[in-house]
Structure formats: C-alpha cells, structure tokens
PDB file of C-alpha atoms in Angstrom:
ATOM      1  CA  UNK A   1       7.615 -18.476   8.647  1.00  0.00           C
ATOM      2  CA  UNK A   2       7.571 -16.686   5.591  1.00  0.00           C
ATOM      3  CA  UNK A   3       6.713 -18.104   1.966  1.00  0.00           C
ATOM      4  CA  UNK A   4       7.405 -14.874  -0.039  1.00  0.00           C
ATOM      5  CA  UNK A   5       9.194 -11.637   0.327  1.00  0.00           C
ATOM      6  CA  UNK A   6       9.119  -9.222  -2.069  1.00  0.00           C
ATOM      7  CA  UNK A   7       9.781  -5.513  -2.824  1.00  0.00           C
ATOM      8  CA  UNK A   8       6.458  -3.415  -4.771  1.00  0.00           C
ATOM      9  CA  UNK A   9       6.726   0.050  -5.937  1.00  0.00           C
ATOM     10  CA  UNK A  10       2.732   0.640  -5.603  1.00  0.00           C
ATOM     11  CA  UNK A  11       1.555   3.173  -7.753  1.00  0.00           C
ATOM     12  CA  UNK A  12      -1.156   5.380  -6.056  1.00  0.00           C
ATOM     13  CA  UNK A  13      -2.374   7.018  -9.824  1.00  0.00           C
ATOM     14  CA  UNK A  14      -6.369   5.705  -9.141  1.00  0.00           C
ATOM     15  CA  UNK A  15      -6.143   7.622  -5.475  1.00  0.00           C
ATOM     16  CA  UNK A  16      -6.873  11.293  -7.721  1.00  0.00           C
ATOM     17  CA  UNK A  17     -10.334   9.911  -8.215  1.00  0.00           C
ATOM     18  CA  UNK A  18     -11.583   9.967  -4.638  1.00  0.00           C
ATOM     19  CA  UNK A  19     -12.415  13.649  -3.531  1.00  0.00           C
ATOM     20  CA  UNK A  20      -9.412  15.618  -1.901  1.00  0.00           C
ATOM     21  CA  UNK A  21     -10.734  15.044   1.734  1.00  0.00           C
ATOM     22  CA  UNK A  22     -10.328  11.320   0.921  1.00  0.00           C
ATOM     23  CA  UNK A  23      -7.480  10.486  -1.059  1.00  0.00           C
ATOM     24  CA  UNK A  24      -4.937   9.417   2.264  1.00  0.00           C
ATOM     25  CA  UNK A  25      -7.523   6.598   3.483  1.00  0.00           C
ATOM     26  CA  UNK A  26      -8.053   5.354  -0.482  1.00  0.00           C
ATOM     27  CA  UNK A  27      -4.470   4.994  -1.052  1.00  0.00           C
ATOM     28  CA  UNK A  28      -4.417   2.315   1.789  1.00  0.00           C
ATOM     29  CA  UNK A  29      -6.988   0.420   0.256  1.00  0.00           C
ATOM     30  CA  UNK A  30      -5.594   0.921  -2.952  1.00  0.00           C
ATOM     31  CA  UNK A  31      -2.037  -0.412  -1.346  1.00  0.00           C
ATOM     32  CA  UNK A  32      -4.222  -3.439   0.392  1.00  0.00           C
ATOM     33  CA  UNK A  33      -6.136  -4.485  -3.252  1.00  0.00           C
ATOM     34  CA  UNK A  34      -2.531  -4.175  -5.395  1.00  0.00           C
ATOM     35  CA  UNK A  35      -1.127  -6.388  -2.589  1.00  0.00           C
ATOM     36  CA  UNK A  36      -4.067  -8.762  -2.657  1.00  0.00           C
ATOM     37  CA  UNK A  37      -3.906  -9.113  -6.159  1.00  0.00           C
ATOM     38  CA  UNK A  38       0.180  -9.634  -6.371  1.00  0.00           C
ATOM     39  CA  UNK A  39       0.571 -12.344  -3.686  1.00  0.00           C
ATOM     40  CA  UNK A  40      -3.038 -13.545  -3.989  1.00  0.00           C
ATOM     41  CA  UNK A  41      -4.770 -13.537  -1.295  1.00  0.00           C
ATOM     42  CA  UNK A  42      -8.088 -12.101   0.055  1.00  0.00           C
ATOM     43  CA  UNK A  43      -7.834  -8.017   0.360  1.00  0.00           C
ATOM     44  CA  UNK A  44      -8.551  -9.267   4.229  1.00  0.00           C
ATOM     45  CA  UNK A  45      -5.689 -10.973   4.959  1.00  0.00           C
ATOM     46  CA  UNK A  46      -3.496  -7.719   3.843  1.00  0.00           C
ATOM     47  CA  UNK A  47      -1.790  -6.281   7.311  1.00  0.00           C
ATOM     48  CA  UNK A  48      -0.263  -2.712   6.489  1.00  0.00           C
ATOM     49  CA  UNK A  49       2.586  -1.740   9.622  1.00  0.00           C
ATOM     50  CA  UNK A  50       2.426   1.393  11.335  1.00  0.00           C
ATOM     51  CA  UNK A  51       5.426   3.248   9.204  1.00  0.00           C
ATOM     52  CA  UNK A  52       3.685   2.019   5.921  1.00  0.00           C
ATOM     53  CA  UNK A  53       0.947   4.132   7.346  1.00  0.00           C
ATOM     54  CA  UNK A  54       2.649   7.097   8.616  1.00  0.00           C
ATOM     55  CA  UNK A  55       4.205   7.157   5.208  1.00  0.00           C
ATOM     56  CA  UNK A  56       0.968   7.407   3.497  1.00  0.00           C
ATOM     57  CA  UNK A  57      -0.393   9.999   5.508  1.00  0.00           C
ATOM     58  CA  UNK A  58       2.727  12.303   6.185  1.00  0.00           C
ATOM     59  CA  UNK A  59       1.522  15.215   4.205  1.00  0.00           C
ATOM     60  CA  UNK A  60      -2.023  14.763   5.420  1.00  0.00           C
ATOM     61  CA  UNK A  61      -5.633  13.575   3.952  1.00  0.00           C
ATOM     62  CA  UNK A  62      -5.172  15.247   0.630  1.00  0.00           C
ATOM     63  CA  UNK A  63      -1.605  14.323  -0.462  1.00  0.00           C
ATOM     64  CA  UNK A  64      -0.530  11.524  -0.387  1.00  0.00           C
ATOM     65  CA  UNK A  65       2.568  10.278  -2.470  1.00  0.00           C
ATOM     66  CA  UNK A  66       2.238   9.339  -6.138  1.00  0.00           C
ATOM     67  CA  UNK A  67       4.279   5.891  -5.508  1.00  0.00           C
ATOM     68  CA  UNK A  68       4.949   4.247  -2.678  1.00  0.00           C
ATOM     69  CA  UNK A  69       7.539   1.493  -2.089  1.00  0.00           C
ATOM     70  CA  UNK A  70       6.774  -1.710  -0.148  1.00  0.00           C
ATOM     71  CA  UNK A  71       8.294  -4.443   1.452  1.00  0.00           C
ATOM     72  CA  UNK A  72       5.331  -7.481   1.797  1.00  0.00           C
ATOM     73  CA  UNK A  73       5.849 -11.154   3.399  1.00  0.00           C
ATOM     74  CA  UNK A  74       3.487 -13.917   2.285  1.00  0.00           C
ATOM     75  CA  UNK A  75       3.279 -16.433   5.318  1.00  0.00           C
ATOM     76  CA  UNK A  76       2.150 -20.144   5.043  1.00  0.00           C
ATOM     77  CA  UNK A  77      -1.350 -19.363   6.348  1.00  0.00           C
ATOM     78  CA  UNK A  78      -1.878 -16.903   3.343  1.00  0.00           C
ATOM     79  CA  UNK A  79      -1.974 -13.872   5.781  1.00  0.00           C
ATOM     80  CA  UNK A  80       0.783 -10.719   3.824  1.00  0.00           C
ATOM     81  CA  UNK A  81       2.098  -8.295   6.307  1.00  0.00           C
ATOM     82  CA  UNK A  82       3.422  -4.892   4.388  1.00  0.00           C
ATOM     83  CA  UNK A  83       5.990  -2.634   5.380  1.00  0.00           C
ATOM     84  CA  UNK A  84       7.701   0.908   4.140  1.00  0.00           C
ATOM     85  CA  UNK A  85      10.572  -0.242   2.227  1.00  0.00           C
ATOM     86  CA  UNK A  86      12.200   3.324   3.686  1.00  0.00           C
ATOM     87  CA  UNK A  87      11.964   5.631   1.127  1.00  0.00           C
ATOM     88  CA  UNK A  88       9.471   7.967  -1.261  1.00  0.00           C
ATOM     89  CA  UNK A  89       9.274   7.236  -4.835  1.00  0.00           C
ATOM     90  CA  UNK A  90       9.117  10.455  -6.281  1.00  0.00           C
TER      91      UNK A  90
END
C-alpha cells in the first residue's frame, strides 16, 4: 500500500561530468540519489521500472536526456518504486 505518490521532473545537469562512455548508467544513479533524497530513504531502497530505464538509455550510453520526468510511490516499508511518467522533458 502506498504512503506517497508523487510526480519529479529529475534534472540530469551533474550526468555531463562523467565521461561520454558513461553518462546513461550515471543518470540512473543520479535518478536513484534525487529520489533518495526527496522521499527519504536509503539510495538502496530506490527500484527504477523497466520503461524508466529504456527511457534513459533510448539514445544510447552517451545521451541521455537533460530532464527526465518521474512518477515514484513511497510504500509503508520505506521501499520507492519509480516509473516514466510518459514523456521527455525537453
């Protein structure tokens, strides 16, 4: 049973520090620490779905989107569960 639902707009600015080859698999940790922080909990207990995912990584390793929009569920146990909200931020 869920706690808290809410809707992010993540911005993935810090992901241009990592080298090019890298930036894809930082901007899911970056999604997983500004979740963390904004329904706190542990960076652990941060699930991110399969489309969430895909989204991140549709243009590959190097690109991925400046801003991302999210749709995360707090449950009782403290475990959050992210989702694509279904569309790019440009």
């Amino acid at each position: 049973m869920t706690e808290t639902e809410r809707v992010y707009t993540i911005p993935l600015r810090e992901v241009k520090k990592a080298p090019r080859w890298k930036r894809s698999k930082r901007a899911v940790y970056e999604v997983r620490k500004y979740l963390a922080r904004h329904m706190k909990t542990s960076i652990d207990d941060v699930k991110i779905s399969g489309d969430l995912n895909e989204a991140i990584w549709a243009r590959g390793g190097q690109k991925p989107p400046a801003r991302i929009r999210v749709k995360a569920a707090k449950f009782d146990d403290g475990g959050v569960e992210a989702e694509f909200a279904g569309e790019r931020v440009r």
